[in-house]
Amino acid sequence: MNQATDAMITHIGGPTTLIEVGGWRLLTDPTFDPPGRTYHFGWGTSSQKLTGPAVSPAELGHIDAVLLTHDHHGDNLDDLGRTLLPEAGTVLTTESGADRLGRPAHGLAPWAATTLSAGGRPTIEVTATPCRHGPPLSRPIVGDVIGFALRWDGQRHGALWISGDTVLHHGTRAVAERLHIGTALLHLGGVRFPITGPLRYTMTGRKAVELCQAIRPHTVIPVHYEGWRHFRQPRAAIERAFATAAADIRRSIRWLDTGVPTSIPC
């Protein structure tokens, strides 16, 4: 295992990553169903899963905590992902999601914080960050979503931030004002649905560059941009957007091969 200042991150697929740091094993947005199924998200929206996970639940091993940005969309928590929740020591999610899931889920409002602590491991402070999973005034339809910023002693570059499913808005811009971000796992893909036309429900590459101009992270890791029909911006489009950015932002992007544990300096 790396030093506690670094993290080992495995992109399992979609929004799902395994973050290992200082003996902790943290899982984001568990999605482990096989491909082929169509999931309905409500209000006439749906999508088909095209790609399965690079790691199966049986191969995953013990999980100390699940960081669940939201529970009500199948591309962030699917059936097999739900079966993992009771086995995790802690599940952190939205307040409304915790009400729906029950124990062991613990709800956090945006900017609320909690800690993960255990003997012999670094204490990790987890701060919930704001998300808006769609255009203005869409929250009653798309539901509550949060991101997570993780801080522990010895970080060299700043917090590890999971953006969650969000567009660029005042809440995500506030992250730059309130937190120093070293590593950003950005949920991208520019989600759109036929029924709502040009409206976007997650960030495009261009909006991600705009966000990075504000937060100036050391490392940017794109996730949740592939594997489903409702994503409209694949890797090539994101790469084109970052190719026009300032030199430090161009250098910051790091693409992870799915299923391969990768050391990330934090």
mmCIF file with all atom_site columns, N, CA and C in Angstrom, residues 178-217:
data_model
loop_
_atom_site.group_PDB
_atom_site.id
_atom_site.type_symbol
_atom_site.label_atom_id
_atom_site.label_alt_id
_atom_site.label_comp_id
_atom_site.label_asym_id
_atom_site.label_entity_id
_atom_site.label_seq_id
_atom_site.pdbx_PDB_ins_code
_atom_site.Cartn_x
_atom_site.Cartn_y
_atom_site.Cartn_z
_atom_site.occupancy
_atom_site.B_iso_or_equiv
_atom_site.pdbx_formal_charge
_atom_site.auth_seq_id
_atom_site.auth_comp_id
_atom_site.auth_asym_id
_atom_site.auth_atom_id
_atom_site.pdbx_PDB_model_num
ATOM 1   N N  . ARG A 1 178 ? -14.130 27.505 -1.027  1.00 0.00 ? 178 ARG A N  1
ATOM 2   C CA . ARG A 1 178 ? -14.148 26.982 0.343   1.00 0.00 ? 178 ARG A CA 1
ATOM 3   C C  . ARG A 1 178 ? -13.160 25.853 0.594   1.00 0.00 ? 178 ARG A C  1
ATOM 4   N N  . LEU A 1 179 ? -12.682 25.205 -0.484  1.00 0.00 ? 179 LEU A N  1
ATOM 5   C CA . LEU A 1 179 ? -11.806 24.053 -0.316  1.00 0.00 ? 179 LEU A CA 1
ATOM 6   C C  . LEU A 1 179 ? -10.610 24.155 -1.255  1.00 0.00 ? 179 LEU A C  1
ATOM 7   N N  . HIS A 1 180 ? -9.498  23.568 -0.829  1.00 0.00 ? 180 HIS A N  1
ATOM 8   C CA . HIS A 1 180 ? -8.325  23.440 -1.695  1.00 0.00 ? 180 HIS A CA 1
ATOM 9   C C  . HIS A 1 180 ? -8.319  22.014 -2.238  1.00 0.00 ? 180 HIS A C  1
ATOM 10  N N  . ILE A 1 181 ? -8.521  21.874 -3.529  1.00 0.00 ? 181 ILE A N  1
ATOM 11  C CA . ILE A 1 181 ? -8.692  20.559 -4.156  1.00 0.00 ? 181 ILE A CA 1
ATOM 12  C C  . ILE A 1 181 ? -7.378  20.120 -4.790  1.00 0.00 ? 181 ILE A C  1
ATOM 13  N N  . GLY A 1 182 ? -6.931  18.915 -4.422  1.00 0.00 ? 182 GLY A N  1
ATOM 14  C CA . GLY A 1 182 ? -5.746  18.343 -5.047  1.00 0.00 ? 182 GLY A CA 1
ATOM 15  C C  . GLY A 1 182 ? -6.091  17.398 -6.181  1.00 0.00 ? 182 GLY A C  1
ATOM 16  N N  . THR A 1 183 ? -7.058  16.516 -5.940  1.00 0.00 ? 183 THR A N  1
ATOM 17  C CA . THR A 1 183 ? -7.491  15.538 -6.942  1.00 0.00 ? 183 THR A CA 1
ATOM 18  C C  . THR A 1 183 ? -8.994  15.656 -7.115  1.00 0.00 ? 183 THR A C  1
ATOM 19  N N  . ALA A 1 184 ? -9.441  15.774 -8.360  1.00 0.00 ? 184 ALA A N  1
ATOM 20  C CA . ALA A 1 184 ? -10.867 15.908 -8.655  1.00 0.00 ? 184 ALA A CA 1
ATOM 21  C C  . ALA A 1 184 ? -11.325 14.752 -9.523  1.00 0.00 ? 184 ALA A C  1
ATOM 22  N N  . LEU A 1 185 ? -12.229 13.930 -8.986  1.00 0.00 ? 185 LEU A N  1
ATOM 23  C CA . LEU A 1 185 ? -12.911 12.913 -9.785  1.00 0.00 ? 185 LEU A CA 1
ATOM 24  C C  . LEU A 1 185 ? -14.187 13.553 -10.318 1.00 0.00 ? 185 LEU A C  1
ATOM 25  N N  . LEU A 1 186 ? -14.176 13.907 -11.595 1.00 0.00 ? 186 LEU A N  1
ATOM 26  C CA . LEU A 1 186 ? -15.278 14.677 -12.166 1.00 0.00 ? 186 LEU A CA 1
ATOM 27  C C  . LEU A 1 186 ? -16.232 13.773 -12.934 1.00 0.00 ? 186 LEU A C  1
ATOM 28  N N  . HIS A 1 187 ? -17.515 13.848 -12.576 1.00 0.00 ? 187 HIS A N  1
ATOM 29  C CA . HIS A 1 187 ? -18.562 13.143 -13.307 1.00 0.00 ? 187 HIS A CA 1
ATOM 30  C C  . HIS A 1 187 ? -18.894 13.969 -14.546 1.00 0.00 ? 187 HIS A C  1
ATOM 31  N N  . LEU A 1 188 ? -18.592 13.431 -15.709 1.00 0.00 ? 188 LEU A N  1
ATOM 32  C CA . LEU A 1 188 ? -18.740 14.199 -16.953 1.00 0.00 ? 188 LEU A CA 1
ATOM 33  C C  . LEU A 1 188 ? -19.749 13.509 -17.873 1.00 0.00 ? 188 LEU A C  1
ATOM 34  N N  . GLY A 1 189 ? -19.587 13.636 -19.161 1.00 0.00 ? 189 GLY A N  1
ATOM 35  C CA . GLY A 1 189 ? -20.452 12.939 -20.125 1.00 0.00 ? 189 GLY A CA 1
ATOM 36  C C  . GLY A 1 189 ? -21.537 13.769 -20.753 1.00 0.00 ? 189 GLY A C  1
ATOM 37  N N  . GLY A 1 190 ? -21.826 14.981 -20.213 1.00 0.00 ? 190 GLY A N  1
ATOM 38  C CA . GLY A 1 190 ? -22.818 15.848 -20.838 1.00 0.00 ? 190 GLY A CA 1
ATOM 39  C C  . GLY A 1 190 ? -24.168 15.171 -21.060 1.00 0.00 ? 190 GLY A C  1
ATOM 40  N N  . VAL A 1 191 ? -24.733 14.578 -20.017 1.00 0.00 ? 191 VAL A N  1
ATOM 41  C CA . VAL A 1 191 ? -25.975 13.796 -20.143 1.00 0.00 ? 191 VAL A CA 1
ATOM 42  C C  . VAL A 1 191 ? -27.109 14.631 -20.738 1.00 0.00 ? 191 VAL A C  1
ATOM 43  N N  . ARG A 1 192 ? -27.796 14.046 -21.717 1.00 0.00 ? 192 ARG A N  1
ATOM 44  C CA . ARG A 1 192 ? -29.019 14.630 -22.285 1.00 0.00 ? 192 ARG A CA 1
ATOM 45  C C  . ARG A 1 192 ? -30.021 13.509 -22.515 1.00 0.00 ? 192 ARG A C  1
ATOM 46  N N  . PHE A 1 193 ? -31.315 13.896 -22.585 1.00 0.00 ? 193 PHE A N  1
ATOM 47  C CA . PHE A 1 193 ? -32.382 12.943 -22.883 1.00 0.00 ? 193 PHE A CA 1
ATOM 48  C C  . PHE A 1 193 ? -33.237 13.502 -24.025 1.00 0.00 ? 193 PHE A C  1
ATOM 49  N N  . PRO A 1 194 ? -33.740 12.646 -24.919 1.00 0.00 ? 194 PRO A N  1
ATOM 50  C CA . PRO A 1 194 ? -34.564 13.138 -26.027 1.00 0.00 ? 194 PRO A CA 1
ATOM 51  C C  . PRO A 1 194 ? -35.760 13.968 -25.584 1.00 0.00 ? 194 PRO A C  1
ATOM 52  N N  . ILE A 1 195 ? -36.366 13.579 -24.454 1.00 0.00 ? 195 ILE A N  1
ATOM 53  C CA . ILE A 1 195 ? -37.593 14.257 -24.040 1.00 0.00 ? 195 ILE A CA 1
ATOM 54  C C  . ILE A 1 195 ? -37.337 15.702 -23.598 1.00 0.00 ? 195 ILE A C  1
ATOM 55  N N  . THR A 1 196 ? -36.096 16.012 -23.167 1.00 0.00 ? 196 THR A N  1
ATOM 56  C CA . THR A 1 196 ? -35.791 17.373 -22.710 1.00 0.00 ? 196 THR A CA 1
ATOM 57  C C  . THR A 1 196 ? -34.816 18.104 -23.631 1.00 0.00 ? 196 THR A C  1
ATOM 58  N N  . GLY A 1 197 ? -34.600 17.568 -24.827 1.00 0.00 ? 197 GLY A N  1
ATOM 59  C CA . GLY A 1 197 ? -33.854 18.282 -25.849 1.00 0.00 ? 197 GLY A CA 1
ATOM 60  C C  . GLY A 1 197 ? -32.436 18.625 -25.449 1.00 0.00 ? 197 GLY A C  1
ATOM 61  N N  . PRO A 1 198 ? -32.052 19.911 -25.575 1.00 0.00 ? 198 PRO A N  1
ATOM 62  C CA . PRO A 1 198 ? -30.650 20.292 -25.354 1.00 0.00 ? 198 PRO A CA 1
ATOM 63  C C  . PRO A 1 198 ? -30.242 20.423 -23.890 1.00 0.00 ? 198 PRO A C  1
ATOM 64  N N  . LEU A 1 199 ? -31.164 20.275 -22.951 1.00 0.00 ? 199 LEU A N  1
ATOM 65  C CA . LEU A 1 199 ? -30.817 20.450 -21.547 1.00 0.00 ? 199 LEU A CA 1
ATOM 66  C C  . LEU A 1 199 ? -29.796 19.407 -21.097 1.00 0.00 ? 199 LEU A C  1
ATOM 67  N N  . ARG A 1 200 ? -28.811 19.859 -20.333 1.00 0.00 ? 200 ARG A N  1
ATOM 68  C CA . ARG A 1 200 ? -27.754 18.979 -19.835 1.00 0.00 ? 200 ARG A CA 1
ATOM 69  C C  . ARG A 1 200 ? -27.986 18.663 -18.364 1.00 0.00 ? 200 ARG A C  1
ATOM 70  N N  . TYR A 1 201 ? -27.578 17.437 -17.986 1.00 0.00 ? 201 TYR A N  1
ATOM 71  C CA . TYR A 1 201 ? -27.764 16.984 -16.606 1.00 0.00 ? 201 TYR A CA 1
ATOM 72  C C  . TYR A 1 201 ? -26.444 16.646 -15.914 1.00 0.00 ? 201 TYR A C  1
ATOM 73  N N  . THR A 1 202 ? -25.346 16.657 -16.663 1.00 0.00 ? 202 THR A N  1
ATOM 74  C CA . THR A 1 202 ? -24.014 16.582 -16.077 1.00 0.00 ? 202 THR A CA 1
ATOM 75  C C  . THR A 1 202 ? -23.096 17.458 -16.911 1.00 0.00 ? 202 THR A C  1
ATOM 76  N N  . MET A 1 203 ? -21.872 17.653 -16.430 1.00 0.00 ? 203 MET A N  1
ATOM 77  C CA . MET A 1 203 ? -20.954 18.572 -17.086 1.00 0.00 ? 203 MET A CA 1
ATOM 78  C C  . MET A 1 203 ? -20.420 18.035 -18.412 1.00 0.00 ? 203 MET A C  1
ATOM 79  N N  . THR A 1 204 ? -20.237 18.948 -19.338 1.00 0.00 ? 204 THR A N  1
ATOM 80  C CA . THR A 1 204 ? -19.503 18.674 -20.568 1.00 0.00 ? 204 THR A CA 1
ATOM 81  C C  . THR A 1 204 ? -18.010 18.897 -20.319 1.00 0.00 ? 204 THR A C  1
ATOM 82  N N  . GLY A 1 205 ? -17.191 18.530 -21.301 1.00 0.00 ? 205 GLY A N  1
ATOM 83  C CA . GLY A 1 205 ? -15.772 18.792 -21.191 1.00 0.00 ? 205 GLY A CA 1
ATOM 84  C C  . GLY A 1 205 ? -15.473 20.276 -21.070 1.00 0.00 ? 205 GLY A C  1
ATOM 85  N N  . ARG A 1 206 ? -16.184 21.096 -21.829 1.00 0.00 ? 206 ARG A N  1
ATOM 86  C CA . ARG A 1 206 ? -15.948 22.543 -21.790 1.00 0.00 ? 206 ARG A CA 1
ATOM 87  C C  . ARG A 1 206 ? -16.266 23.110 -20.409 1.00 0.00 ? 206 ARG A C  1
ATOM 88  N N  . LYS A 1 207 ? -17.365 22.659 -19.812 1.00 0.00 ? 207 LYS A N  1
ATOM 89  C CA . LYS A 1 207 ? -17.714 23.128 -18.473 1.00 0.00 ? 207 LYS A CA 1
ATOM 90  C C  . LYS A 1 207 ? -16.722 22.604 -17.427 1.00 0.00 ? 207 LYS A C  1
ATOM 91  N N  . ALA A 1 208 ? -16.198 21.405 -17.647 1.00 0.00 ? 208 ALA A N  1
ATOM 92  C CA . ALA A 1 208 ? -15.195 20.876 -16.732 1.00 0.00 ? 208 ALA A CA 1
ATOM 93  C C  . ALA A 1 208 ? -13.927 21.722 -16.765 1.00 0.00 ? 208 ALA A C  1
ATOM 94  N N  . VAL A 1 209 ? -13.534 22.150 -17.946 1.00 0.00 ? 209 VAL A N  1
ATOM 95  C CA . VAL A 1 209 ? -12.374 23.033 -18.057 1.00 0.00 ? 209 VAL A CA 1
ATOM 96  C C  . VAL A 1 209 ? -12.633 24.343 -17.323 1.00 0.00 ? 209 VAL A C  1
ATOM 97  N N  . GLU A 1 210 ? -13.824 24.883 -17.481 1.00 0.00 ? 210 GLU A N  1
ATOM 98  C CA . GLU A 1 210 ? -14.172 26.121 -16.790 1.00 0.00 ? 210 GLU A CA 1
ATOM 99  C C  . GLU A 1 210 ? -14.102 25.937 -15.270 1.00 0.00 ? 210 GLU A C  1
ATOM 100 N N  . LEU A 1 211 ? -14.578 24.798 -14.780 1.00 0.00 ? 211 LEU A N  1
ATOM 101 C CA . LEU A 1 211 ? -14.494 24.519 -13.352 1.00 0.00 ? 211 LEU A CA 1
ATOM 102 C C  . LEU A 1 211 ? -13.042 24.395 -12.907 1.00 0.00 ? 211 LEU A C  1
ATOM 103 N N  . CYS A 1 212 ? -12.241 23.694 -13.699 1.00 0.00 ? 212 CYS A N  1
ATOM 104 C CA . CYS A 1 212 ? -10.838 23.501 -13.340 1.00 0.00 ? 212 CYS A CA 1
ATOM 105 C C  . CYS A 1 212 ? -10.063 24.816 -13.340 1.00 0.00 ? 212 CYS A C  1
ATOM 106 N N  . GLN A 1 213 ? -10.482 25.769 -14.154 1.00 0.00 ? 213 GLN A N  1
ATOM 107 C CA . GLN A 1 213 ? -9.854  27.082 -14.126 1.00 0.00 ? 213 GLN A CA 1
ATOM 108 C C  . GLN A 1 213 ? -10.042 27.749 -12.773 1.00 0.00 ? 213 GLN A C  1
ATOM 109 N N  . ALA A 1 214 ? -11.126 27.395 -12.095 1.00 0.00 ? 214 ALA A N  1
ATOM 110 C CA . ALA A 1 214 ? -11.390 27.958 -10.770 1.00 0.00 ? 214 ALA A CA 1
ATOM 111 C C  . ALA A 1 214 ? -10.697 27.171 -9.663  1.00 0.00 ? 214 ALA A C  1
ATOM 112 N N  . ILE A 1 215 ? -10.756 25.840 -9.709  1.00 0.00 ? 215 ILE A N  1
ATOM 113 C CA . ILE A 1 215 ? -10.236 25.050 -8.593  1.00 0.00 ? 215 ILE A CA 1
ATOM 114 C C  . ILE A 1 215 ? -8.759  24.694 -8.739  1.00 0.00 ? 215 ILE A C  1
ATOM 115 N N  . ARG A 1 216 ? -8.225  24.706 -9.976  1.00 0.00 ? 216 ARG A N  1
ATOM 116 C CA . ARG A 1 216 ? -6.811  24.431 -10.248 1.00 0.00 ? 216 ARG A CA 1
ATOM 117 C C  . ARG A 1 216 ? -6.325  23.172 -9.527  1.00 0.00 ? 216 ARG A C  1
ATOM 118 N N  . PRO A 1 217 ? -6.933  22.017 -9.769  1.00 0.00 ? 217 PRO A N  1
ATOM 119 C CA . PRO A 1 217 ? -6.498  20.795 -9.093  1.00 0.00 ? 217 PRO A CA 1
ATOM 120 C C  . PRO A 1 217 ? -5.166  20.294 -9.645  1.00 0.00 ? 217 PRO A C  1
#
